[in-house]
Amino acid sequence: MKTKLKQLLKVPEIRAFLIASILLNLATGWFFGIYTVFLTRKVGLTLAQANLVNTVFMGLSTLLDPLTGNLADRFGQKKVYIWGQIWWALGMLTYGFADNFWQCILAESLAAIGHALMSQALETWLRNRLGEEKAHEAISFEGIARLANIPTALAGS
């Protein structure tokens, strides 16, 4: 496994893909461990409102996800991914100032747009650049990048 990963990391696109995946997982880990506590304690939402806020994110992200593939084909996967990062960051910034239910809905809506734009954009870019087989090998190691959630989730909570 180590040898295969070392071989894959020699390819610049795969290295960029895995680094981007690790950075995304490091960033998201901070918030997920304290999400409900943040909504109920800091913002003052009830558990029902917190669930509704999360439902808005999930619903909007699900609705927008198919549309963003078309945008990526038209404008390029890397550009769409970067715009996704910007929308996600705007959502997190909005959360930083949120003090009521509707501001949390706005924050989740912005984050959902970002999430939908980022969804599968890097994987598709990798497939387009390297072909299905090589990209599949790299994507199989993306699970390692998800381990980056653990230390930041623990630190965040």
PDB file of C-alpha atoms in Angstrom:
ATOM      1  CA  MET A   1       0.000   0.000   0.000  1.00  0.00           C
ATOM      2  CA  LYS A   2       2.820   2.415   0.910  1.00  0.00           C
ATOM      3  CA  THR A   3       4.624   1.683  -2.340  1.00  0.00           C
ATOM      4  CA  LYS A   4       1.462   2.275  -4.382  1.00  0.00           C
ATOM      5  CA  LEU A   5       0.805   5.575  -2.591  1.00  0.00           C
ATOM      6  CA  LYS A   6       4.403   6.702  -3.169  1.00  0.00           C
ATOM      7  CA  GLN A   7       4.034   5.951  -6.873  1.00  0.00           C
ATOM      8  CA  LEU A   8       0.765   7.869  -7.048  1.00  0.00           C
ATOM      9  CA  LEU A   9       2.212  10.881  -5.226  1.00  0.00           C
ATOM     10  CA  LYS A  10       4.774  11.294  -7.997  1.00  0.00           C
ATOM     11  CA  VAL A  11       1.932  12.400 -10.299  1.00  0.00           C
ATOM     12  CA  PRO A  12       1.365  16.165  -9.723  1.00  0.00           C
ATOM     13  CA  GLU A  13      -2.415  15.970 -10.293  1.00  0.00           C
ATOM     14  CA  ILE A  14      -2.811  13.176  -7.769  1.00  0.00           C
ATOM     15  CA  ARG A  15      -0.643  14.992  -5.244  1.00  0.00           C
ATOM     16  CA  ALA A  16      -2.759  18.154  -5.702  1.00  0.00           C
ATOM     17  CA  PHE A  17      -5.982  16.136  -5.370  1.00  0.00           C
ATOM     18  CA  LEU A  18      -4.894  14.456  -2.137  1.00  0.00           C
ATOM     19  CA  ILE A  19      -3.554  17.698  -0.632  1.00  0.00           C
ATOM     20  CA  ALA A  20      -6.825  19.501  -1.442  1.00  0.00           C
ATOM     21  CA  SER A  21      -8.784  16.621   0.117  1.00  0.00           C
ATOM     22  CA  ILE A  22      -6.671  16.695   3.273  1.00  0.00           C
ATOM     23  CA  LEU A  23      -7.014  20.481   3.620  1.00  0.00           C
ATOM     24  CA  LEU A  24     -10.780  20.304   3.165  1.00  0.00           C
ATOM     25  CA  ASN A  25     -11.065  17.596   5.809  1.00  0.00           C
ATOM     26  CA  LEU A  26      -8.831  19.498   8.212  1.00  0.00           C
ATOM     27  CA  ALA A  27     -10.979  22.608   7.800  1.00  0.00           C
ATOM     28  CA  THR A  28     -14.356  20.925   8.168  1.00  0.00           C
ATOM     29  CA  GLY A  29     -13.362  18.888  11.195  1.00  0.00           C
ATOM     30  CA  TRP A  30     -13.236  21.938  13.460  1.00  0.00           C
ATOM     31  CA  PHE A  31     -16.924  22.653  13.186  1.00  0.00           C
ATOM     32  CA  PHE A  32     -18.578  19.257  12.980  1.00  0.00           C
ATOM     33  CA  GLY A  33     -17.758  18.199  16.526  1.00  0.00           C
ATOM     34  CA  ILE A  34     -19.561  21.165  18.074  1.00  0.00           C
ATOM     35  CA  TYR A  35     -22.190  21.930  15.442  1.00  0.00           C
ATOM     36  CA  THR A  36     -25.312  21.196  17.510  1.00  0.00           C
ATOM     37  CA  VAL A  37     -23.835  22.693  20.659  1.00  0.00           C
ATOM     38  CA  PHE A  38     -22.990  25.863  18.719  1.00  0.00           C
ATOM     39  CA  LEU A  39     -26.529  26.153  17.350  1.00  0.00           C
ATOM     40  CA  THR A  40     -28.255  25.501  20.669  1.00  0.00           C
ATOM     41  CA  ARG A  41     -25.916  27.299  23.089  1.00  0.00           C
ATOM     42  CA  LYS A  42     -24.337  30.179  21.178  1.00  0.00           C
ATOM     43  CA  VAL A  43     -27.190  30.997  18.809  1.00  0.00           C
ATOM     44  CA  GLY A  44     -29.961  29.827  21.133  1.00  0.00           C
ATOM     45  CA  LEU A  45     -31.859  27.578  18.736  1.00  0.00           C
ATOM     46  CA  THR A  46     -34.049  24.749  19.905  1.00  0.00           C
ATOM     47  CA  LEU A  47     -33.131  21.236  18.799  1.00  0.00           C
ATOM     48  CA  ALA A  48     -36.025  21.334  16.311  1.00  0.00           C
ATOM     49  CA  GLN A  49     -34.672  24.559  14.806  1.00  0.00           C
ATOM     50  CA  ALA A  50     -31.158  23.107  14.677  1.00  0.00           C
ATOM     51  CA  ASN A  51     -32.508  20.087  12.798  1.00  0.00           C
ATOM     52  CA  LEU A  52     -34.381  22.369  10.406  1.00  0.00           C
ATOM     53  CA  VAL A  53     -31.222  24.385   9.751  1.00  0.00           C
ATOM     54  CA  ASN A  54     -29.371  21.165   8.931  1.00  0.00           C
ATOM     55  CA  THR A  55     -32.274  20.006   6.751  1.00  0.00           C
ATOM     56  CA  VAL A  56     -32.018  23.210   4.718  1.00  0.00           C
ATOM     57  CA  PHE A  57     -28.350  22.456   4.050  1.00  0.00           C
ATOM     58  CA  MET A  58     -28.982  18.843   3.075  1.00  0.00           C
ATOM     59  CA  GLY A  59     -31.990  19.652   0.901  1.00  0.00           C
ATOM     60  CA  LEU A  60     -30.422  22.570  -0.933  1.00  0.00           C
ATOM     61  CA  SER A  61     -27.151  20.732  -1.452  1.00  0.00           C
ATOM     62  CA  THR A  62     -29.026  17.730  -2.867  1.00  0.00           C
ATOM     63  CA  LEU A  63     -31.080  19.899  -5.229  1.00  0.00           C
ATOM     64  CA  LEU A  64     -28.079  21.856  -6.510  1.00  0.00           C
ATOM     65  CA  ASP A  65     -25.636  18.974  -6.844  1.00  0.00           C
ATOM     66  CA  PRO A  66     -26.805  17.770 -10.292  1.00  0.00           C
ATOM     67  CA  LEU A  67     -26.742  21.309 -11.672  1.00  0.00           C
ATOM     68  CA  THR A  68     -23.176  21.973 -10.614  1.00  0.00           C
ATOM     69  CA  GLY A  69     -21.847  19.156 -12.787  1.00  0.00           C
ATOM     70  CA  ASN A  70     -23.063  21.096 -15.813  1.00  0.00           C
ATOM     71  CA  LEU A  71     -21.301  24.223 -14.549  1.00  0.00           C
ATOM     72  CA  ALA A  72     -18.078  22.265 -14.083  1.00  0.00           C
ATOM     73  CA  ASP A  73     -18.291  20.923 -17.635  1.00  0.00           C
ATOM     74  CA  ARG A  74     -18.868  24.416 -18.964  1.00  0.00           C
ATOM     75  CA  PHE A  75     -16.354  26.433 -16.913  1.00  0.00           C
ATOM     76  CA  GLY A  76     -13.893  23.811 -15.658  1.00  0.00           C
ATOM     77  CA  GLN A  77     -13.793  21.656 -12.549  1.00  0.00           C
ATOM     78  CA  LYS A  78     -10.995  23.575 -10.829  1.00  0.00           C
ATOM     79  CA  LYS A  79     -12.773  26.924 -11.244  1.00  0.00           C
ATOM     80  CA  VAL A  80     -16.049  25.513  -9.962  1.00  0.00           C
ATOM     81  CA  TYR A  81     -14.229  23.915  -7.016  1.00  0.00           C
ATOM     82  CA  ILE A  82     -12.598  27.238  -6.122  1.00  0.00           C
ATOM     83  CA  TRP A  83     -15.982  28.982  -6.324  1.00  0.00           C
ATOM     84  CA  GLY A  84     -17.329  26.249  -4.070  1.00  0.00           C
ATOM     85  CA  GLN A  85     -14.605  27.040  -1.552  1.00  0.00           C
ATOM     86  CA  ILE A  86     -15.560  30.721  -1.695  1.00  0.00           C
ATOM     87  CA  TRP A  87     -19.266  30.003  -1.121  1.00  0.00           C
ATOM     88  CA  TRP A  88     -18.395  27.571   1.686  1.00  0.00           C
ATOM     89  CA  ALA A  89     -16.186  30.209   3.318  1.00  0.00           C
ATOM     90  CA  LEU A  90     -18.977  32.786   3.042  1.00  0.00           C
ATOM     91  CA  GLY A  91     -21.277  30.339   4.804  1.00  0.00           C
ATOM     92  CA  MET A  92     -18.782  29.828   7.620  1.00  0.00           C
ATOM     93  CA  LEU A  93     -18.202  33.587   7.880  1.00  0.00           C
ATOM     94  CA  THR A  94     -21.948  34.134   8.132  1.00  0.00           C
ATOM     95  CA  TYR A  95     -22.064  31.543  10.897  1.00  0.00           C
ATOM     96  CA  GLY A  96     -19.429  33.524  12.761  1.00  0.00           C
ATOM     97  CA  PHE A  97     -21.844  36.448  13.044  1.00  0.00           C
ATOM     98  CA  ALA A  98     -25.084  34.446  13.287  1.00  0.00           C
ATOM     99  CA  ASP A  99     -27.246  35.064  16.307  1.00  0.00           C
ATOM    100  CA  ASN A 100     -30.675  33.915  15.142  1.00  0.00           C
ATOM    101  CA  PHE A 101     -32.459  31.194  13.210  1.00  0.00           C
ATOM    102  CA  TRP A 102     -32.655  33.047   9.871  1.00  0.00           C
ATOM    103  CA  GLN A 103     -28.984  33.939   9.865  1.00  0.00           C
ATOM    104  CA  CYS A 104     -28.205  30.249  10.403  1.00  0.00           C
ATOM    105  CA  ILE A 105     -30.495  29.395   7.479  1.00  0.00           C
ATOM    106  CA  LEU A 106     -28.563  31.909   5.352  1.00  0.00           C
ATOM    107  CA  ALA A 107     -25.231  30.453   6.494  1.00  0.00           C
ATOM    108  CA  GLU A 108     -26.363  26.915   5.679  1.00  0.00           C
ATOM    109  CA  SER A 109     -27.704  28.024   2.286  1.00  0.00           C
ATOM    110  CA  LEU A 110     -24.370  29.606   1.364  1.00  0.00           C
ATOM    111  CA  ALA A 111     -22.499  26.542   2.606  1.00  0.00           C
ATOM    112  CA  ALA A 112     -24.844  24.250   0.649  1.00  0.00           C
ATOM    113  CA  ILE A 113     -24.077  26.132  -2.566  1.00  0.00           C
ATOM    114  CA  GLY A 114     -20.374  25.737  -1.835  1.00  0.00           C
ATOM    115  CA  HIS A 115     -20.763  22.067  -0.990  1.00  0.00           C
ATOM    116  CA  ALA A 116     -22.674  21.392  -4.207  1.00  0.00           C
ATOM    117  CA  LEU A 117     -20.073  23.231  -6.277  1.00  0.00           C
ATOM    118  CA  MET A 118     -17.233  21.268  -4.686  1.00  0.00           C
ATOM    119  CA  SER A 119     -19.006  17.916  -4.861  1.00  0.00           C
ATOM    120  CA  GLN A 120     -17.093  15.593  -7.183  1.00  0.00           C
ATOM    121  CA  ALA A 121     -15.387  18.523  -8.965  1.00  0.00           C
ATOM    122  CA  LEU A 122     -11.862  17.425  -8.090  1.00  0.00           C
ATOM    123  CA  GLU A 123     -12.623  13.776  -8.781  1.00  0.00           C
ATOM    124  CA  THR A 124     -13.972  14.650 -12.230  1.00  0.00           C
ATOM    125  CA  TRP A 125     -10.979  16.891 -12.922  1.00  0.00           C
ATOM    126  CA  LEU A 126      -8.695  14.005 -11.993  1.00  0.00           C
ATOM    127  CA  ARG A 127     -10.590  11.598 -14.273  1.00  0.00           C
ATOM    128  CA  ASN A 128     -10.416  14.064 -17.160  1.00  0.00           C
ATOM    129  CA  ARG A 129      -6.685  14.603 -16.696  1.00  0.00           C
ATOM    130  CA  LEU A 130      -5.501  11.060 -15.963  1.00  0.00           C
ATOM    131  CA  GLY A 131      -8.146   8.667 -17.198  1.00  0.00           C
ATOM    132  CA  GLU A 132     -10.527   6.485 -15.255  1.00  0.00           C
ATOM    133  CA  GLU A 133      -8.111   3.799 -14.059  1.00  0.00           C
ATOM    134  CA  LYS A 134      -5.392   6.092 -12.681  1.00  0.00           C
ATOM    135  CA  ALA A 135      -7.984   8.427 -11.131  1.00  0.00           C
ATOM    136  CA  HIS A 136      -9.732   5.487  -9.477  1.00  0.00           C
ATOM    137  CA  GLU A 137      -6.456   4.437  -7.877  1.00  0.00           C
ATOM    138  CA  ALA A 138      -5.958   7.943  -6.490  1.00  0.00           C
ATOM    139  CA  ILE A 139      -9.555   8.279  -5.288  1.00  0.00           C
ATOM    140  CA  SER A 140      -9.220   4.985  -3.423  1.00  0.00           C
ATOM    141  CA  PHE A 141      -6.617   6.701  -1.216  1.00  0.00           C
ATOM    142  CA  GLU A 142      -8.909   9.644  -0.482  1.00  0.00           C
ATOM    143  CA  GLY A 143     -10.114   7.787   2.604  1.00  0.00           C
ATOM    144  CA  ILE A 144      -6.723   8.533   4.126  1.00  0.00           C
ATOM    145  CA  ALA A 145      -7.478  12.246   3.678  1.00  0.00           C
ATOM    146  CA  ARG A 146     -10.693  11.796   5.661  1.00  0.00           C
ATOM    147  CA  LEU A 147      -8.623  10.801   8.670  1.00  0.00           C
ATOM    148  CA  ALA A 148      -7.604  14.469   8.832  1.00  0.00           C
ATOM    149  CA  ASN A 149     -11.073  15.150  10.301  1.00  0.00           C
ATOM    150  CA  ILE A 150     -10.171  13.339  13.508  1.00  0.00           C
ATOM    151  CA  PRO A 151      -7.542  15.655  15.074  1.00  0.00           C
ATOM    152  CA  THR A 152      -9.359  18.862  14.127  1.00  0.00           C
ATOM    153  CA  ALA A 153     -12.723  17.489  15.308  1.00  0.00           C
ATOM    154  CA  LEU A 154     -11.152  16.588  18.644  1.00  0.00           C
ATOM    155  CA  ALA A 155      -9.415  19.961  18.909  1.00  0.00           C
ATOM    156  CA  GLY A 156     -12.586  21.803  17.894  1.00  0.00           C
ATOM    157  CA  SER A 157     -14.734  20.053  20.447  1.00  0.00           C
TER     158      SER A 157
END
